[in-house]
Tab-separated table of C-alpha atoms in Angstrom:
chain	number	residue	atom	x	y	z
A	740	MET	CA	-118.582	62.184	65.497
A	741	PRO	CA	-118.446	58.576	67.484
A	742	SER	CA	-120.947	58.122	70.186
A	743	LYS	CA	-119.574	57.377	73.320
A	744	THR	CA	-120.708	53.613	72.782
A	745	THR	CA	-118.845	53.090	69.597
A	746	ASP	CA	-115.760	55.064	70.376
A	747	PRO	CA	-113.106	52.423	71.447
A	748	ARG	CA	-111.419	54.962	73.800
A	749	THR	CA	-114.338	55.192	76.075
A	750	VAL	CA	-115.858	51.411	75.202
A	751	SER	CA	-115.702	49.671	78.735
A	752	PRO	CA	-112.629	47.013	78.267
A	753	ALA	CA	-114.976	44.399	79.463
A	754	LEU	CA	-117.423	45.506	76.217
A	755	ARG	CA	-114.662	45.670	73.675
A	756	PRO	CA	-114.642	42.546	71.153
A	757	ALA	CA	-111.592	39.656	71.934
A	758	ALA	CA	-109.145	39.427	69.531
A	759	VAL	CA	-108.889	36.764	67.390
A	760	PRO	CA	-105.499	34.930	67.403
A	761	GLN	CA	-103.189	35.497	64.730
A	762	PRO	CA	-101.723	31.461	63.233
A	763	SER	CA	-97.990	30.995	63.569
A	764	PRO	CA	-95.968	30.858	60.639
A	765	PRO	CA	-95.281	27.375	59.858
A	766	THR	CA	-92.039	25.927	60.952
A	767	ARG	CA	-89.377	24.149	58.678
A	768	ALA	CA	-88.296	20.809	59.537
A	769	ALA	CA	-84.147	19.908	59.605
A	770	PRO	CA	-83.411	18.528	55.925
A	771	ASP	CA	-82.972	14.543	56.350
A	772	PRO	CA	-80.095	13.721	53.932
A	773	ALA	CA	-81.961	10.435	52.571
A	774	THR	CA	-85.233	12.485	51.236
A	775	GLU	CA	-83.172	16.025	50.606
A	776	PRO	CA	-83.586	16.608	46.841
A	777	PRO	CA	-80.441	16.717	44.858
A	778	HIS	CA	-78.828	19.784	43.957
A	779	ARG	CA	-78.652	21.315	40.300
A	780	ASN	CA	-75.229	19.782	39.958
A	781	GLY	CA	-76.711	16.051	41.199
A	782	ALA	CA	-75.051	16.100	44.424
A	783	ARG	CA	-76.791	15.767	47.817
A	784	ARG	CA	-76.465	18.568	50.670
A	785	LYS	CA	-73.706	17.045	52.899
A	786	THR	CA	-75.248	17.309	56.621
A	787	GLN	CA	-72.814	14.413	58.129
A	788	SER	CA	-71.396	15.435	61.460
A	789	VAL	CA	-67.369	15.586	61.649
A	790	PRO	CA	-67.152	12.804	64.212
A	791	GLY	CA	-69.106	10.461	62.051
A	792	LYS	CA	-66.349	11.382	59.032
A	793	LEU	CA	-63.653	10.945	61.502
A	794	ALA	CA	-64.732	7.577	63.133
A	795	ARG	CA	-65.427	6.161	59.144
A	796	GLU	CA	-61.397	7.424	58.434
A	797	VAL	CA	-60.189	5.617	61.581
A	798	ALA	CA	-62.219	2.208	60.769
A	799	ARG	CA	-60.785	2.859	57.120
A	800	LEU	CA	-56.711	3.362	58.475
A	801	GLU	CA	-57.244	0.475	60.658
A	802	ALA	CA	-58.357	-2.106	58.073
A	803	GLU	CA	-55.293	-0.956	55.930
A	804	LEU	CA	-53.166	-1.317	58.764
A	805	ALA	CA	-54.653	-4.715	59.475
A	806	ALA	CA	-54.365	-5.614	55.761
A	807	MET	CA	-50.548	-4.869	55.786
A	808	ALA	CA	-49.487	-6.770	58.667
A	809	ALA	CA	-51.503	-9.620	57.242
A	810	ARG	CA	-49.063	-9.472	54.119
A	811	VAL	CA	-45.974	-8.639	56.671
A	812	ALA	CA	-46.577	-12.217	58.516
A	813	GLU	CA	-47.383	-13.939	54.892
A	814	LEU	CA	-43.818	-12.442	53.555
A	815	GLU	CA	-42.159	-13.429	56.947
A	816	ALA	CA	-43.597	-16.902	56.707
A	817	HIS	CA	-42.431	-17.345	52.944
A	818	ALA	CA	-38.860	-16.131	54.035
A	819	GLU	CA	-38.444	-18.904	56.491
A	820	ARG	CA	-39.525	-21.551	53.999
A	821	ASP	CA	-37.451	-23.117	50.553
A	822	PRO	CA	-39.409	-22.288	47.794
A	823	LEU	CA	-38.969	-25.277	45.910
A	824	THR	CA	-39.807	-27.868	48.315
A	825	GLY	CA	-41.871	-26.161	50.924
A	826	LEU	CA	-40.020	-27.188	54.015
A	827	LEU	CA	-38.257	-24.927	56.382
A	828	ASN	CA	-35.127	-23.308	54.823
A	829	ARG	CA	-31.854	-22.435	57.176
A	830	ARG	CA	-33.098	-19.692	58.293
A	831	GLY	CA	-36.612	-21.425	59.177
A	832	PHE	CA	-34.858	-24.257	61.048
A	833	ALA	CA	-32.734	-22.350	63.353
A	834	GLY	CA	-35.911	-20.499	64.669
A	835	GLU	CA	-37.656	-23.751	65.107
A	836	LEU	CA	-34.431	-24.937	66.970
A	837	ALA	CA	-34.243	-22.027	69.188
A	838	ARG	CA	-37.930	-22.103	70.249
A	839	ALA	CA	-37.365	-26.056	70.667
A	840	VAL	CA	-34.404	-25.605	72.881
A	841	SER	CA	-36.185	-22.958	74.865
A	842	HIS	CA	-38.881	-25.187	75.708
A	843	VAL	CA	-36.599	-28.022	76.399
A	844	GLN	CA	-34.903	-25.766	79.128
A	845	ARG	CA	-38.320	-24.497	80.311
A	846	TYR	CA	-39.870	-28.201	80.731
A	847	GLY	CA	-37.486	-30.742	80.137
A	848	GLY	CA	-37.215	-33.299	77.115
A	849	ARG	CA	-34.736	-34.068	74.491
A	850	LEU	CA	-33.746	-33.284	70.866
A	851	VAL	CA	-31.774	-34.938	68.148
A	852	LEU	CA	-30.322	-33.757	65.146
A	853	VAL	CA	-30.414	-35.714	61.836
A	854	TYR	CA	-28.341	-34.409	59.244
A	855	LEU	CA	-29.242	-36.101	55.666
A	856	ASP	CA	-26.943	-35.501	52.733
A	857	LEU	CA	-28.075	-37.004	49.045
A	858	ASP	CA	-25.813	-39.669	47.320
A	859	ASP	CA	-25.526	-39.849	43.473
A	860	PHE	CA	-27.854	-36.735	42.696
A	861	LYS	CA	-25.031	-34.927	40.928
A	862	PRO	CA	-25.438	-37.776	38.150
A	863	ILE	CA	-29.243	-36.949	37.910
A	864	ASN	CA	-28.748	-33.240	37.154
A	865	ASP	CA	-26.183	-33.801	34.819
A	866	ALA	CA	-27.666	-36.492	32.968
A	867	PHE	CA	-31.584	-35.563	33.033
A	868	GLY	CA	-31.193	-31.589	33.470
A	869	HIS	CA	-32.363	-29.548	36.922
A	870	ALA	CA	-35.996	-29.914	36.616
A	871	ALA	CA	-35.319	-33.361	37.040
A	872	GLY	CA	-32.974	-32.833	39.755
A	873	ASP	CA	-35.547	-30.498	41.128
A	874	ALA	CA	-38.233	-33.528	41.022
A	875	VAL	CA	-36.038	-35.665	42.980
A	876	LEU	CA	-35.611	-33.114	45.779
A	877	GLN	CA	-39.512	-32.508	45.783
A	878	ALA	CA	-39.690	-36.227	46.270
A	879	VAL	CA	-37.326	-36.535	49.260
A	880	ALA	CA	-39.119	-33.655	50.999
A	881	ALA	CA	-42.463	-35.646	50.304
A	882	THR	CA	-40.631	-38.613	51.459
A	883	LEU	CA	-39.050	-37.194	54.626
A	884	THR	CA	-42.311	-34.969	55.770
A	885	ALA	CA	-44.162	-38.283	55.498
A	886	ALA	CA	-41.621	-40.839	57.721
A	887	VAL	CA	-41.629	-38.323	60.802
A	888	ARG	CA	-44.012	-37.238	63.383
A	889	VAL	CA	-45.909	-33.654	63.253
A	890	SER	CA	-43.731	-33.013	66.308
A	891	ASP	CA	-40.742	-33.204	64.635
A	892	ALA	CA	-39.162	-30.427	62.150
A	893	VAL	CA	-37.789	-31.323	58.536
A	894	ALA	CA	-35.647	-28.643	56.613
A	895	ARG	CA	-33.742	-28.471	53.206
A	896	LEU	CA	-30.537	-26.549	54.163
A	897	GLY	CA	-29.214	-25.657	50.821
A	898	GLY	CA	-28.657	-27.968	47.398
A	899	ASP	CA	-29.267	-31.659	48.425
A	900	GLU	CA	-28.488	-31.432	52.320
A	901	PHE	CA	-31.478	-31.918	54.562
A	902	ALA	CA	-32.099	-31.804	58.234
A	903	VAL	CA	-34.391	-33.337	60.935
A	904	LEU	CA	-35.159	-32.355	64.377
A	905	LEU	CA	-36.819	-35.279	66.442
A	906	TRP	CA	-38.153	-34.758	69.639
A	907	ASN	CA	-37.571	-37.197	73.211
A	908	LEU	CA	-35.731	-40.351	71.026
A	909	SER	CA	-33.168	-42.478	73.152
A	910	ASP	CA	-29.585	-43.177	71.433
A	911	ALA	CA	-30.810	-45.933	69.699
A	912	ASP	CA	-34.165	-45.043	68.561
A	913	ALA	CA	-32.319	-41.889	67.313
A	914	ALA	CA	-29.833	-44.303	65.473
A	915	ALA	CA	-32.712	-46.385	64.228
A	916	LYS	CA	-34.847	-43.810	62.650
A	917	ALA	CA	-31.796	-42.069	60.977
A	918	GLU	CA	-31.417	-45.659	59.111
A	919	ARG	CA	-35.026	-45.668	58.154
A	920	LEU	CA	-34.938	-42.290	56.758
A	921	GLU	CA	-31.861	-43.599	55.171
A	922	ARG	CA	-33.502	-46.305	53.439
A	923	ARG	CA	-36.696	-44.468	52.566
A	924	ILE	CA	-34.983	-42.078	50.688
A	925	THR	CA	-33.156	-44.872	48.556
A	926	GLU	CA	-36.860	-46.337	48.075
A	927	THR	CA	-38.105	-43.180	46.581
A	928	THR	CA	-38.357	-43.179	42.902
A	929	VAL	CA	-38.934	-40.328	39.871
A	930	VAL	CA	-39.799	-41.236	36.406
A	931	ARG	CA	-38.395	-38.858	33.882
A	932	GLU	CA	-38.197	-39.980	30.116
A	933	GLY	CA	-38.927	-43.124	30.898
A	934	SER	CA	-36.047	-43.615	33.292
A	935	THR	CA	-36.691	-44.276	36.836
A	936	LEU	CA	-34.130	-42.102	39.189
A	937	ARG	CA	-33.033	-43.009	42.571
A	938	VAL	CA	-30.684	-41.413	45.009
A	939	GLY	CA	-29.120	-42.759	48.186
A	940	ALA	CA	-28.624	-40.586	51.642
A	941	SER	CA	-26.153	-40.969	54.258
A	942	ALA	CA	-27.340	-39.266	57.548
A	943	GLY	CA	-25.069	-38.324	61.063
A	944	ILE	CA	-26.918	-37.572	64.037
A	945	ALA	CA	-26.229	-35.238	67.219
A	946	PRO	CA	-27.767	-34.469	70.248
A	947	LEU	CA	-29.025	-31.080	71.164
A	948	ASP	CA	-28.495	-31.358	74.484
A	949	ASP	CA	-26.164	-28.597	75.335
A	950	GLY	CA	-29.013	-26.244	73.670
A	951	ASP	CA	-26.094	-24.744	71.194
A	952	PRO	CA	-27.718	-25.778	67.846
A	953	ALA	CA	-24.968	-24.397	65.691
A	954	ALA	CA	-22.720	-26.833	67.352
A	955	ALA	CA	-25.085	-29.877	67.346
A	956	LEU	CA	-25.487	-29.030	63.386
A	957	ALA	CA	-21.774	-29.078	62.820
A	958	ALA	CA	-21.411	-32.280	65.160
A	959	ALA	CA	-24.451	-33.986	62.940
A	960	ASP	CA	-22.827	-32.768	59.682
A	961	ALA	CA	-19.528	-34.090	60.571
A	962	ALA	CA	-20.910	-37.286	61.529
A	963	MET	CA	-23.051	-37.589	58.267
A	964	TYR	CA	-19.370	-37.219	56.440
A	965	ARG	CA	-17.983	-40.031	58.412
A	966	ARG	CA	-21.277	-42.049	57.156
A	967	LYS	CA	-20.797	-41.499	53.562
A	968	ARG	CA	-16.950	-42.253	53.584
A	969	THR	CA	-18.113	-45.412	55.509
A	970	ARG	CA	-20.095	-46.542	52.867
A	971	HIS	CA	-18.921	-45.607	49.907
A	972	GLY	CA	-15.699	-47.340	51.517
A	973	HIS	CA	-17.642	-50.495	51.638
A	974	GLY	CA	-19.385	-49.972	48.506
A	975	GLY	CA	-22.514	-48.803	50.102
A	976	THR	CA	-23.410	-51.461	52.588
A	977	PRO	CA	-25.522	-49.927	54.732
A	978	ALA	CA	-24.240	-49.278	58.526
A	979	THR	CA	-25.339	-47.819	61.454
A	980	PRO	CA	-25.690	-44.446	61.109
A	981	ALA	CA	-22.442	-42.220	62.349
A	982	ALA	CA	-23.292	-40.600	64.922
A	983	GLU	CA	-21.370	-38.021	67.699
A	984	PRO	CA	-21.502	-39.880	71.491
A	985	PHE	CA	-24.358	-38.809	73.429
């Protein structure tokens, strides 16, 4: 039988031995995706948050949309260019005329159209083939581009027909410019199969003062044909380019 001094039921609380604290069980930190060992199939545990996945998906879709927009812009630009010469085509030139008219109506200025048709181009195609004709068209395009200002616009409207939009020239200066363009084209040569190929050009000019590009282009075209008939009627002797009255 335990004595009163050893029986825990009768020992004074002050004399009882202090309880020894027990260690807490260790806590486990959240796994780090960078250090988490792979599963048995080689894949790491997926601990990425849903918002992070959505952000990356949105970024990917935005990048795809930007690439598509750039591609559309590139295709639209190509749709307005002549693939052979790199000049504006008829559609691109129409857009350029519309923008020019809008600018002049808002800020002022003057626009003149020059319509050019090559002389003696068909015989080159017939005698030397279309590849030679293409080379001549490319050379003429380069000549026209080099002969105008950066603010002007040059287009190949189709076949052997070209057009130039001139900014802020007087009547006399526009006529003189058209004559110089004729002369520069006549001086342009292409060597093919040991032969030097050369074409002439007839130019007609018309103002764009009324803001109607289609009417001005038709007027310049008609003036060009009058010029061509005049040149052929005088054996090709140069004369002042025909033009509608300014």
